Amino acid sequence: MIVAALLVPAVVGLALLIGRARVSGPVAAWLGAAAMTVSLVLYALVWEGRDVVSGEVDEPWIEPIGARLHLGVTAISWPFLLMTAGLGVLCCLWLVARDSAPALVGLVLVISASSLGVFSSLDLLVFFVFFELALVPMWFVIAWWGDVTHGAQTAATRFLLFTVSGSGLILVGIVVIGLDGGSLQVDEAMSGSLAAAVLVTIGFAVKTPVVPLHTWLPDAHSAAPTVGSVLLAGVFLKLGTYGLILFSPLLTRFADVAPYLAVAGAIGVVWAALACYAQDDLKRLIAYSSIGHMGFVVIAISTQSRVGLAAAVIGSVAHGVISALLFFTAGSLKDRFGTASMAAIGRGLYARTPWLAVTFVLAAVAGLGLPGLAAFWGEVLSLRAAYEIGDVLTRPVAWTALGLAVLGIALTTAYFVRAVRLLAQGEPVPHAGDRDLDRRELVVLGTLVVAALVLGLWPDPVLDLFDPLTRSFAR
């Protein structure tokens, strides 16, 4: 079942790329939505319980080096898988009414399938193969369908160079782990090498991204089409955080790099918030806000505690939902007004496009971590993990990260309130593009609003999934 969940979107995506001249854009988008729905249903049905690996597949692959085609669904990977498949469905539905190129739909499916493979992998080499398979399709999405006025080609190339460099470090780290521990299986691999810990941590820090390795992200988001930004923020960044969650228990010297990672994450929360306050382009603002949100996740991972690892998982999934909601909303605004500049869009959206304004405000308050919405639990649990210190961080490091993160929360509130004031409130400035949400937008945005509310109001079932595995992952 798990193999079918990967193959269906991959095969349909490749078929659309090959036969792109024989199918219309809307038909391709409906086919893509159907394929991702099949994958979503299969991943939902494969679940057997939090204490076992569900749908496990373990077959020989490259026997001389001990690599196996080892796939499965764990209590930690399952939320990532459902989120990725769900966002894939919504991206395809977003493209239905846009007469989008079938090739773009095909690339969305290939990216989604590759990301699902990452979250399903229980062999480190298989993990890396799927990790790499997602990079080139995303380059095409940004370079070919991106905004030329924002330097799409340059942004795509910079994205590729940074992420491939990070991948190279991860690959070397995997080789060291394999040589050191004699196995590439997640449940058996172990390394006491400091080099492996440093290489893997920096490699995933590029992907997450962690300050100062974040400079590729704002340009990529500014140039990317809406579905590209949704996949980049909602799924791609999670490959980095999931990688840190998966690999850190395998690295006994991770404790040596965790303090640096925690401080970098905390600095990122503050730095990103200050950068957001200076932005006029809404997509760049959301891009920088993603760096801040990932900073909380990185702090949580650095503690290597049960609370921290649970915070990292729910924080990552919550950000996937909220960032998708923000970027889809920004895409709706850009479609109407031809720009993501808040000054050009103008004030008074409450009066001009009421439902679109309400959706944007909900997305903004979710992004600032308002209680009752998805981001709250990841942030508050990250703060708790830093306060409790754990067995890895020292008190000065943990509490420094805690203090910076609290400052970042205040600054995050400031820049999101500023964005709401600049767009939703104030005297209406009529524009020829003023029109409210259509049915397609209502379905996509409404689904994400419901998801943000469910995660915020009812987190216990999600948090309960993590407990057994986070207990075994924590030091």
CSV table of C-alpha atoms in Angstrom, one decimal:
chain,number,residue,atom,x,y,z
A,1,MET,CA,0.0,0.0,0.0
A,2,ILE,CA,2.8,2.4,0.9
A,3,VAL,CA,4.5,1.7,-2.5
A,4,ALA,CA,1.3,2.5,-4.3
A,5,ALA,CA,0.9,5.7,-2.3
A,6,LEU,CA,4.3,6.8,-3.7
A,7,LEU,CA,3.9,5.4,-7.2
A,8,VAL,CA,0.5,6.8,-8.1
A,9,PRO,CA,1.4,10.5,-8.0
A,10,ALA,CA,4.9,9.8,-9.4
A,11,VAL,CA,3.5,7.9,-12.4
A,12,VAL,CA,0.7,10.4,-13.1
A,13,GLY,CA,3.2,13.2,-12.8
A,14,LEU,CA,5.7,11.7,-15.2
A,15,ALA,CA,2.8,10.8,-17.6
A,16,LEU,CA,1.7,14.5,-17.6
A,17,LEU,CA,5.3,15.6,-18.3
A,18,ILE,CA,5.7,13.2,-21.2
A,19,GLY,CA,2.2,13.8,-22.6
A,20,ARG,CA,1.8,17.4,-21.8
A,21,ALA,CA,0.8,18.3,-25.4
A,22,ARG,CA,-2.1,15.9,-25.3
A,23,VAL,CA,-4.0,17.1,-22.3
A,24,SER,CA,-5.4,20.5,-21.2
A,25,GLY,CA,-4.4,22.3,-18.1
A,26,PRO,CA,-7.7,21.8,-16.2
A,27,VAL,CA,-7.9,18.1,-17.0
A,28,ALA,CA,-4.2,17.7,-15.9
A,29,ALA,CA,-5.0,19.5,-12.6
A,30,TRP,CA,-8.0,17.3,-11.9
A,31,LEU,CA,-5.9,14.2,-12.7
A,32,GLY,CA,-3.3,15.5,-10.3
A,33,ALA,CA,-5.8,16.2,-7.5
A,34,ALA,CA,-7.2,12.6,-8.0
A,35,ALA,CA,-3.7,11.1,-7.8
A,36,MET,CA,-2.8,13.0,-4.6
A,37,THR,CA,-6.1,12.1,-3.1
A,38,VAL,CA,-5.4,8.4,-3.7
A,39,SER,CA,-2.0,8.9,-2.0
A,40,LEU,CA,-3.7,10.7,0.9
A,41,VAL,CA,-6.3,8.0,1.4
A,42,LEU,CA,-3.7,5.2,1.2
A,43,TYR,CA,-1.5,6.9,3.8
A,44,ALA,CA,-4.5,7.4,6.1
A,45,LEU,CA,-5.5,3.7,5.7
A,46,VAL,CA,-2.0,2.2,6.2
A,47,TRP,CA,-1.9,3.4,9.8
A,48,GLU,CA,-1.7,0.5,12.2
A,49,GLY,CA,-1.0,2.4,15.5
A,50,ARG,CA,1.6,4.5,17.1
A,51,ASP,CA,3.7,1.7,18.6
A,52,VAL,CA,4.5,0.0,15.3
A,53,VAL,CA,6.0,0.8,11.8
A,54,SER,CA,2.9,0.7,9.6
A,55,GLY,CA,3.0,-0.6,6.0
A,56,GLU,CA,6.6,-1.6,6.3
A,57,VAL,CA,8.4,-2.7,3.1
A,58,ASP,CA,12.0,-4.0,3.5
A,59,GLU,CA,13.6,-5.5,0.4
A,60,PRO,CA,17.3,-5.8,-0.7
A,61,TRP,CA,18.6,-3.0,-2.9
A,62,ILE,CA,22.4,-2.5,-3.0
A,63,GLU,CA,23.6,-5.4,-1.0
A,64,PRO,CA,27.4,-4.6,-1.1
A,65,ILE,CA,26.9,-1.5,1.0
A,66,GLY,CA,23.9,-2.7,3.0
A,67,ALA,CA,21.4,-0.4,1.4
A,68,ARG,CA,17.8,-1.6,1.4
A,69,LEU,CA,14.5,-0.4,0.0
A,70,HIS,CA,13.2,0.1,3.5
A,71,LEU,CA,10.0,2.1,3.7
A,72,GLY,CA,7.4,2.5,6.5
A,73,VAL,CA,5.2,4.9,8.4
A,74,THR,CA,6.0,5.9,12.0
A,75,ALA,CA,4.2,7.9,14.5
A,76,ILE,CA,6.5,10.8,13.7
A,77,SER,CA,6.4,10.6,9.9
A,78,TRP,CA,2.6,10.0,9.6
A,79,PRO,CA,1.6,13.7,10.2
A,80,PHE,CA,4.3,14.8,7.7
A,81,LEU,CA,2.9,12.4,5.1
A,82,LEU,CA,-0.7,13.4,5.6
A,83,MET,CA,0.3,17.1,5.4
A,84,THR,CA,2.3,16.6,2.2
A,85,ALA,CA,-0.4,14.6,0.5
A,86,GLY,CA,-3.0,17.1,1.5
A,87,LEU,CA,-1.1,20.1,0.3
A,88,GLY,CA,-0.5,18.3,-3.0
A,89,VAL,CA,-4.2,17.9,-3.4
A,90,LEU,CA,-4.8,21.6,-2.7
A,91,CYS,CA,-2.0,22.7,-5.1
A,92,CYS,CA,-3.6,20.7,-7.9
A,93,LEU,CA,-7.1,22.1,-7.1
A,94,TRP,CA,-5.6,25.6,-7.1
A,95,LEU,CA,-4.4,25.0,-10.7
A,96,VAL,CA,-7.8,23.7,-12.0
A,97,ALA,CA,-9.3,27.1,-13.0
A,98,ARG,CA,-6.0,28.7,-14.2
A,99,ASP,CA,-5.6,26.8,-17.4
A,100,SER,CA,-2.1,25.9,-16.1
A,101,ALA,CA,0.4,24.0,-18.2
A,102,PRO,CA,0.1,20.3,-17.7
A,103,ALA,CA,3.8,20.1,-17.1
A,104,LEU,CA,3.5,22.3,-14.0
A,105,VAL,CA,0.9,19.9,-12.6
A,106,GLY,CA,3.3,17.0,-13.4
A,107,LEU,CA,6.1,18.8,-11.6
A,108,VAL,CA,3.9,19.3,-8.5
A,109,LEU,CA,3.1,15.6,-8.5
A,110,VAL,CA,6.8,14.6,-8.8
A,111,ILE,CA,7.8,17.0,-6.1
A,112,SER,CA,5.0,15.7,-3.8
A,113,ALA,CA,5.9,12.0,-4.5
A,114,SER,CA,9.6,12.6,-3.8
A,115,SER,CA,8.8,14.4,-0.6
A,116,LEU,CA,6.5,11.5,0.5
A,117,GLY,CA,9.4,9.2,-0.2
A,118,VAL,CA,11.6,11.2,2.1
A,119,PHE,CA,9.1,10.9,5.0
A,120,SER,CA,8.6,7.2,4.3
A,121,SER,CA,12.3,6.2,4.2
A,122,LEU,CA,13.8,4.0,6.9
A,123,ASP,CA,17.1,3.6,5.0
A,124,LEU,CA,19.5,6.5,5.0
A,125,LEU,CA,20.5,6.1,1.4
A,126,VAL,CA,16.9,5.8,0.2
A,127,PHE,CA,16.2,8.9,2.2
A,128,PHE,CA,18.9,10.8,0.4
A,129,VAL,CA,17.8,9.6,-3.1
A,130,PHE,CA,14.2,10.8,-2.5
A,131,PHE,CA,15.7,14.0,-0.9
A,132,GLU,CA,17.6,14.8,-4.1
A,133,LEU,CA,14.8,13.8,-6.5
A,134,ALA,CA,12.7,16.7,-5.3
A,135,LEU,CA,15.3,19.4,-6.1
A,136,VAL,CA,15.4,19.5,-9.9
A,137,PRO,CA,11.6,19.6,-10.4
A,138,MET,CA,11.5,22.6,-8.0
A,139,TRP,CA,14.1,24.4,-10.0
A,140,PHE,CA,11.9,24.0,-13.1
A,141,VAL,CA,8.9,25.3,-11.2
A,142,ILE,CA,10.7,28.4,-10.1
A,143,ALA,CA,12.7,29.1,-13.2
A,144,TRP,CA,10.0,28.3,-15.8
A,145,TRP,CA,6.8,29.4,-14.1
A,146,GLY,CA,8.3,32.0,-11.7
A,147,ASP,CA,8.0,35.8,-11.9
A,148,VAL,CA,10.5,37.1,-14.4
A,149,THR,CA,10.4,40.6,-12.8
A,150,HIS,CA,11.7,39.0,-9.6
A,151,GLY,CA,14.6,37.2,-11.3
A,152,ALA,CA,13.1,33.8,-11.5
A,153,GLN,CA,16.1,32.2,-13.3
A,154,THR,CA,18.6,33.6,-10.8
A,155,ALA,CA,16.5,32.8,-7.8
A,156,ALA,CA,16.0,29.2,-9.0
A,157,THR,CA,19.7,28.7,-9.6
A,158,ARG,CA,20.6,30.1,-6.2
A,159,PHE,CA,18.1,27.8,-4.7
A,160,LEU,CA,19.6,24.8,-6.5
A,161,LEU,CA,23.2,25.7,-5.6
A,162,PHE,CA,22.5,26.2,-1.9
A,163,THR,CA,20.4,23.0,-1.5
A,164,VAL,CA,22.7,20.8,-3.6
A,165,SER,CA,25.6,22.1,-1.4
A,166,GLY,CA,23.7,21.1,1.7
A,167,SER,CA,22.9,17.8,0.2
A,168,GLY,CA,26.5,17.1,-0.5
A,169,LEU,CA,27.3,17.6,3.2
A,170,ILE,CA,24.5,15.3,4.1
A,171,LEU,CA,25.7,12.6,1.7
A,172,VAL,CA,29.2,12.7,3.2
A,173,GLY,CA,27.7,12.5,6.6
A,174,ILE,CA,25.6,9.4,5.6
A,175,VAL,CA,28.8,7.7,4.3
A,176,VAL,CA,30.5,8.4,7.7
A,177,ILE,CA,27.5,7.1,9.6
A,178,GLY,CA,27.5,3.9,7.5
A,179,LEU,CA,31.2,3.3,7.9
A,180,ASP,CA,31.1,4.1,11.6
A,181,GLY,CA,28.1,2.1,12.5
A,182,GLY,CA,28.1,-0.6,9.9
A,183,SER,CA,24.5,0.0,8.9
A,184,LEU,CA,22.3,2.4,6.9
A,185,GLN,CA,19.0,1.4,8.5
A,186,VAL,CA,17.5,4.0,10.7
A,187,ASP,CA,16.8,1.6,13.5
A,188,GLU,CA,20.4,0.3,13.5
A,189,ALA,CA,22.7,3.1,12.4
A,190,MET,CA,24.8,4.9,14.9
A,191,SER,CA,27.9,7.1,14.7
A,192,GLY,CA,30.2,8.7,17.3
A,193,SER,CA,31.9,10.9,14.8
A,194,LEU,CA,31.9,14.6,15.4
A,195,ALA,CA,32.4,15.1,11.6
A,196,ALA,CA,29.2,13.3,10.8
A,197,ALA,CA,27.3,15.4,13.4
A,198,VAL,CA,28.6,18.7,12.0
A,199,LEU,CA,28.1,17.7,8.3
A,200,VAL,CA,24.6,16.4,8.7
A,201,THR,CA,23.5,19.4,10.9
A,202,ILE,CA,24.9,22.0,8.5
A,203,GLY,CA,23.4,20.2,5.5
A,204,PHE,CA,19.9,20.2,7.0
A,205,ALA,CA,20.4,23.7,8.4
A,206,VAL,CA,20.7,24.9,4.7
A,207,LYS,CA,17.4,23.2,3.9
A,208,THR,CA,15.4,24.3,6.9
A,209,PRO,CA,16.9,27.1,6.6
A,210,VAL,CA,18.8,28.3,9.7
A,211,VAL,CA,20.4,31.8,9.8
A,212,PRO,CA,22.9,32.6,8.3
A,213,LEU,CA,22.3,29.9,5.7
A,214,HIS,CA,18.9,31.3,4.8
A,215,THR,CA,19.7,33.8,2.0
A,216,TRP,CA,18.4,31.7,-0.8
A,217,LEU,CA,14.8,31.5,0.5
A,218,PRO,CA,13.3,35.0,0.2
A,219,ASP,CA,14.3,35.4,-3.5
A,220,ALA,CA,13.0,31.9,-4.3
A,221,HIS,CA,9.7,32.7,-2.7
A,222,SER,CA,9.4,36.1,-4.4
A,223,ALA,CA,10.0,34.5,-7.8
A,224,ALA,CA,8.1,31.2,-7.4
A,225,PRO,CA,4.5,30.8,-8.6
A,226,THR,CA,1.9,30.3,-5.8
A,227,VAL,CA,2.0,26.5,-5.8
A,228,GLY,CA,5.8,26.6,-5.9
A,229,SER,CA,5.8,28.8,-2.8
A,230,VAL,CA,3.3,26.6,-1.0
A,231,LEU,CA,5.4,23.5,-1.7
A,232,LEU,CA,8.6,25.2,-0.9
A,233,ALA,CA,7.4,26.5,2.5
A,234,GLY,CA,4.9,23.8,3.4
A,235,VAL,CA,6.9,20.7,2.3
A,236,PHE,CA,10.5,21.5,1.3
A,237,LEU,CA,11.5,23.2,4.6
A,238,LYS,CA,10.1,20.3,6.5
A,239,LEU,CA,12.6,18.0,4.7
A,240,GLY,CA,15.2,19.8,6.7
A,241,THR,CA,13.5,19.7,10.1
A,242,TYR,CA,12.4,16.1,9.6
A,243,GLY,CA,16.0,15.2,8.6
A,244,LEU,CA,17.3,16.7,11.9
A,245,ILE,CA,14.6,14.8,13.9
A,246,LEU,CA,15.5,11.6,12.1
A,247,PHE,CA,19.3,11.9,12.2
A,248,SER,CA,20.0,13.5,15.5
A,249,PRO,CA,19.4,10.3,17.6
A,250,LEU,CA,21.8,8.5,15.4
A,251,LEU,CA,24.6,10.9,16.1
A,252,THR,CA,26.1,10.6,19.6
A,253,ARG,CA,28.1,13.8,19.1
A,254,PHE,CA,25.0,15.8,18.2
A,255,ALA,CA,25.2,17.1,21.8
A,256,ASP,CA,28.3,19.0,20.7
A,257,VAL,CA,26.6,20.9,17.9
A,258,ALA,CA,23.2,21.3,19.5
A,259,PRO,CA,24.1,24.5,21.4
A,260,TYR,CA,25.2,26.2,18.2
A,261,LEU,CA,22.1,25.1,16.5
A,262,ALA,CA,19.8,26.3,19.3
A,263,VAL,CA,21.4,29.8,19.3
A,264,ALA,CA,21.3,30.0,15.5
A,265,GLY,CA,17.6,29.1,15.6
A,266,ALA,CA,16.9,31.7,18.2
A,267,ILE,CA,18.8,34.4,16.4
A,268,GLY,CA,16.8,33.4,13.3
A,269,VAL,CA,13.5,34.1,15.1
A,270,VAL,CA,14.6,37.7,15.9
A,271,TRP,CA,16.4,38.4,12.7
A,272,ALA,CA,13.5,37.1,10.6
A,273,ALA,CA,11.0,39.2,12.5
A,274,LEU,CA,13.0,42.4,12.0
A,275,ALA,CA,13.4,41.6,8.3
A,276,CYS,CA,9.6,41.0,8.1
A,277,TYR,CA,8.9,44.4,9.5
A,278,ALA,CA,10.9,46.1,6.8
A,279,GLN,CA,9.1,44.3,3.9
A,280,ASP,CA,6.6,45.7,1.5
A,281,ASP,CA,6.3,42.6,-0.7
A,282,LEU,CA,3.9,40.2,1.0
A,283,LYS,CA,5.6,37.0,-0.3
A,284,ARG,CA,9.0,38.1,1.0
A,285,LEU,CA,7.4,38.9,4.3
A,286,ILE,CA,5.9,35.3,4.5
A,287,ALA,CA,9.3,33.9,3.4
A,288,TYR,CA,11.1,35.6,6.3
A,289,SER,CA,8.3,34.6,8.7
A,290,SER,CA,9.0,31.0,7.7
A,291,ILE,CA,12.6,31.4,8.8
A,292,GLY,CA,11.4,32.6,12.2
A,293,HIS,CA,8.9,29.7,12.6
A,294,MET,CA,11.6,27.2,11.7
A,295,GLY,CA,13.8,28.8,14.3
A,296,PHE,CA,11.3,27.6,17.0
A,297,VAL,CA,11.5,24.1,15.6
A,298,VAL,CA,15.3,24.1,15.5
A,299,ILE,CA,15.4,25.2,19.2
A,300,ALA,CA,13.0,22.4,20.1
A,301,ILE,CA,15.1,19.8,18.2
A,302,SER,CA,18.3,21.1,19.9
A,303,THR,CA,17.0,20.2,23.4
A,304,GLN,CA,16.7,16.5,22.4
A,305,SER,CA,13.9,16.1,25.0
A,306,ARG,CA,10.5,14.5,24.7
A,307,VAL,CA,8.8,17.9,24.9
A,308,GLY,CA,11.2,19.4,22.4
A,309,LEU,CA,10.8,16.6,19.8
A,310,ALA,CA,7.0,16.7,20.1
A,311,ALA,CA,7.2,20.5,19.7
A,312,ALA,CA,9.4,20.1,16.6
A,313,VAL,CA,6.9,17.8,14.9
A,314,ILE,CA,3.7,19.7,15.7
A,315,GLY,CA,5.5,23.0,15.0
A,316,SER,CA,6.6,21.7,11.5
A,317,VAL,CA,3.2,20.4,10.6
A,318,ALA,CA,1.4,23.6,11.9
A,319,HIS,CA,3.8,25.8,9.8
A,320,GLY,CA,3.1,23.7,6.8
A,321,VAL,CA,-0.6,24.5,7.1
A,322,ILE,CA,-0.2,28.1,8.0
A,323,SER,CA,2.5,28.9,5.4
A,324,ALA,CA,0.3,27.3,2.7
A,325,LEU,CA,-2.7,29.4,3.9
A,326,LEU,CA,-0.6,32.6,3.8
A,327,PHE,CA,0.9,31.9,0.4
A,328,PHE,CA,-2.4,30.9,-1.2
A,329,THR,CA,-3.9,34.1,0.2
A,330,ALA,CA,-0.9,36.1,-1.2
A,331,GLY,CA,-1.4,34.3,-4.5
A,332,SER,CA,-5.1,35.4,-4.6
A,333,LEU,CA,-4.1,39.0,-4.0
A,334,LYS,CA,-1.4,38.9,-6.6
A,335,ASP,CA,-3.8,37.4,-9.2
A,336,ARG,CA,-6.2,40.3,-8.6
A,337,PHE,CA,-3.8,43.2,-8.3
A,338,GLY,CA,-0.8,42.0,-10.4
A,339,THR,CA,1.6,42.5,-7.5
A,340,ALA,CA,2.4,41.3,-4.0
A,341,SER,CA,3.3,44.9,-2.9
A,342,MET,CA,1.2,45.8,0.1
A,343,ALA,CA,1.4,49.5,-0.9
A,344,ALA,CA,0.2,48.8,-4.4
A,345,ILE,CA,-2.6,46.6,-3.3
A,346,GLY,CA,-3.9,49.3,-1.0
A,347,ARG,CA,-5.8,49.5,2.2
A,348,GLY,CA,-9.4,48.6,3.2
A,349,LEU,CA,-9.7,45.0,2.0
A,350,TYR,CA,-12.4,44.5,4.6
A,351,ALA,CA,-14.7,46.8,2.5
A,352,ARG,CA,-13.3,45.8,-0.9
A,353,THR,CA,-13.0,42.0,-0.7
A,354,PRO,CA,-14.5,41.0,2.7
A,355,TRP,CA,-13.9,37.2,2.6
A,356,LEU,CA,-10.4,37.5,1.2
A,357,ALA,CA,-9.6,40.1,3.9
A,358,VAL,CA,-11.0,37.8,6.7
A,359,THR,CA,-8.9,34.9,5.3
A,360,PHE,CA,-5.8,37.0,5.3
A,361,VAL,CA,-6.4,38.2,8.9
A,362,LEU,CA,-7.0,34.6,10.1
A,363,ALA,CA,-3.8,33.5,8.4
A,364,ALA,CA,-1.9,36.4,9.9
A,365,VAL,CA,-3.1,35.8,13.5
A,366,ALA,CA,-2.4,32.0,13.0
A,367,GLY,CA,1.1,33.0,11.9
A,368,LEU,CA,1.8,35.0,15.1
A,369,GLY,CA,0.9,32.1,17.3
A,370,LEU,CA,-2.5,33.1,18.6
A,371,PRO,CA,-3.9,30.5,21.1
A,372,GLY,CA,-6.6,28.4,19.5
A,373,LEU,CA,-4.7,28.3,16.1
A,374,ALA,CA,-2.1,25.8,14.9
A,375,ALA,CA,1.2,27.6,15.5
A,376,PHE,CA,0.5,28.2,19.2
A,377,TRP,CA,1.3,24.7,20.4
A,378,GLY,CA,4.6,24.4,18.5
A,379,GLU,CA,5.8,27.7,19.9
A,380,VAL,CA,4.7,27.2,23.5
A,381,LEU,CA,6.1,23.7,23.6
A,382,SER,CA,9.4,24.9,22.1
A,383,LEU,CA,9.6,27.5,24.9
A,384,ARG,CA,8.9,24.9,27.5
A,385,ALA,CA,11.5,22.6,26.1
A,386,ALA,CA,14.1,25.4,26.3
A,387,TYR,CA,13.0,26.4,29.8
A,388,GLU,CA,13.4,22.8,31.0
A,389,ILE,CA,16.9,22.6,29.3
A,390,GLY,CA,17.0,18.8,28.9
A,391,ASP,CA,20.2,16.8,28.9
A,392,VAL,CA,22.0,18.4,25.9
A,393,LEU,CA,22.0,22.1,26.3
A,394,THR,CA,23.5,24.1,29.2
A,395,ARG,CA,21.4,26.5,31.2
A,396,PRO,CA,23.0,29.6,29.7
A,397,VAL,CA,22.5,28.4,26.2
A,398,ALA,CA,18.9,27.2,26.7
A,399,TRP,CA,17.8,30.3,28.5
A,400,THR,CA,19.6,32.6,25.9
A,401,ALA,CA,17.6,30.8,23.2
A,402,LEU,CA,14.5,31.1,25.3
A,403,GLY,CA,14.9,34.9,25.8
A,404,LEU,CA,15.6,35.5,22.1
A,405,ALA,CA,12.6,33.4,21.2
A,406,VAL,CA,10.3,35.4,23.5
A,407,LEU,CA,11.6,38.6,22.0
A,408,GLY,CA,10.9,37.1,18.6
A,409,ILE,CA,7.3,36.4,19.5
A,410,ALA,CA,6.7,40.1,20.3
A,411,LEU,CA,8.4,41.2,17.1
A,412,THR,CA,6.4,38.6,15.1
A,413,THR,CA,3.1,40.1,16.5
A,414,ALA,CA,4.3,43.5,15.5
A,415,TYR,CA,5.0,42.7,11.9
A,416,PHE,CA,1.8,40.7,11.3
A,417,VAL,CA,-0.3,43.4,12.9
A,418,ARG,CA,1.4,45.9,10.6
A,419,ALA,CA,0.6,43.8,7.6
A,420,VAL,CA,-3.1,43.6,8.7
A,421,ARG,CA,-3.2,47.3,9.2
A,422,LEU,CA,-1.7,48.0,5.8
A,423,LEU,CA,-4.0,45.7,3.9
A,424,ALA,CA,-7.2,44.9,5.7
A,425,GLN,CA,-7.9,48.1,7.7
A,426,GLY,CA,-8.0,51.8,6.8
A,427,GLU,CA,-9.9,53.8,4.2
A,428,PRO,CA,-10.7,51.7,1.2
A,429,VAL,CA,-8.8,52.4,-1.9
A,430,PRO,CA,-10.9,51.0,-4.8
A,431,HIS,CA,-9.0,49.0,-7.5
A,432,ALA,CA,-10.0,47.4,-10.7
A,433,GLY,CA,-9.0,44.1,-9.4
A,434,ASP,CA,-11.4,44.2,-6.4
A,435,ARG,CA,-13.3,40.9,-6.4
A,436,ASP,CA,-13.9,38.4,-3.6
A,437,LEU,CA,-13.0,34.7,-3.3
A,438,ASP,CA,-14.3,32.3,-6.0
A,439,ARG,CA,-15.5,28.8,-5.3
A,440,ARG,CA,-12.1,27.2,-5.9
A,441,GLU,CA,-10.4,29.6,-3.6
A,442,LEU,CA,-13.0,29.1,-0.9
A,443,VAL,CA,-12.4,25.3,-1.0
A,444,VAL,CA,-8.6,25.6,-0.9
A,445,LEU,CA,-8.4,28.4,1.7
A,446,GLY,CA,-11.4,27.1,3.7
A,447,THR,CA,-9.7,23.6,4.0
A,448,LEU,CA,-6.6,25.2,5.4
A,449,VAL,CA,-8.5,27.4,7.8
A,450,VAL,CA,-10.3,24.4,9.2
A,451,ALA,CA,-7.0,22.5,9.5
A,452,ALA,CA,-5.4,25.4,11.4
A,453,LEU,CA,-8.4,25.5,13.8
A,454,VAL,CA,-8.4,21.8,14.4
A,455,LEU,CA,-4.7,21.7,15.1
A,456,GLY,CA,-5.1,24.7,17.4
A,457,LEU,CA,-8.2,23.7,19.3
A,458,TRP,CA,-7.6,19.9,19.4
A,459,PRO,CA,-3.9,19.1,19.6
A,460,ASP,CA,-4.1,16.1,22.0
A,461,PRO,CA,-4.7,13.4,19.3
A,462,VAL,CA,-1.7,14.7,17.3
A,463,LEU,CA,0.6,15.1,20.4
A,464,ASP,CA,-0.4,11.7,21.6
A,465,LEU,CA,0.9,10.2,18.3
A,466,PHE,CA,4.4,11.4,19.1
A,467,ASP,CA,4.8,10.2,22.7
A,468,PRO,CA,6.2,6.7,22.3
A,469,LEU,CA,8.6,7.5,19.6
A,470,THR,CA,9.7,10.8,21.0
A,471,ARG,CA,10.5,8.9,24.2
A,472,SER,CA,12.8,6.6,22.3
A,473,PHE,CA,14.3,9.5,20.2
A,474,ALA,CA,15.0,11.7,23.2
A,475,ARG,CA,18.3,11.3,24.9
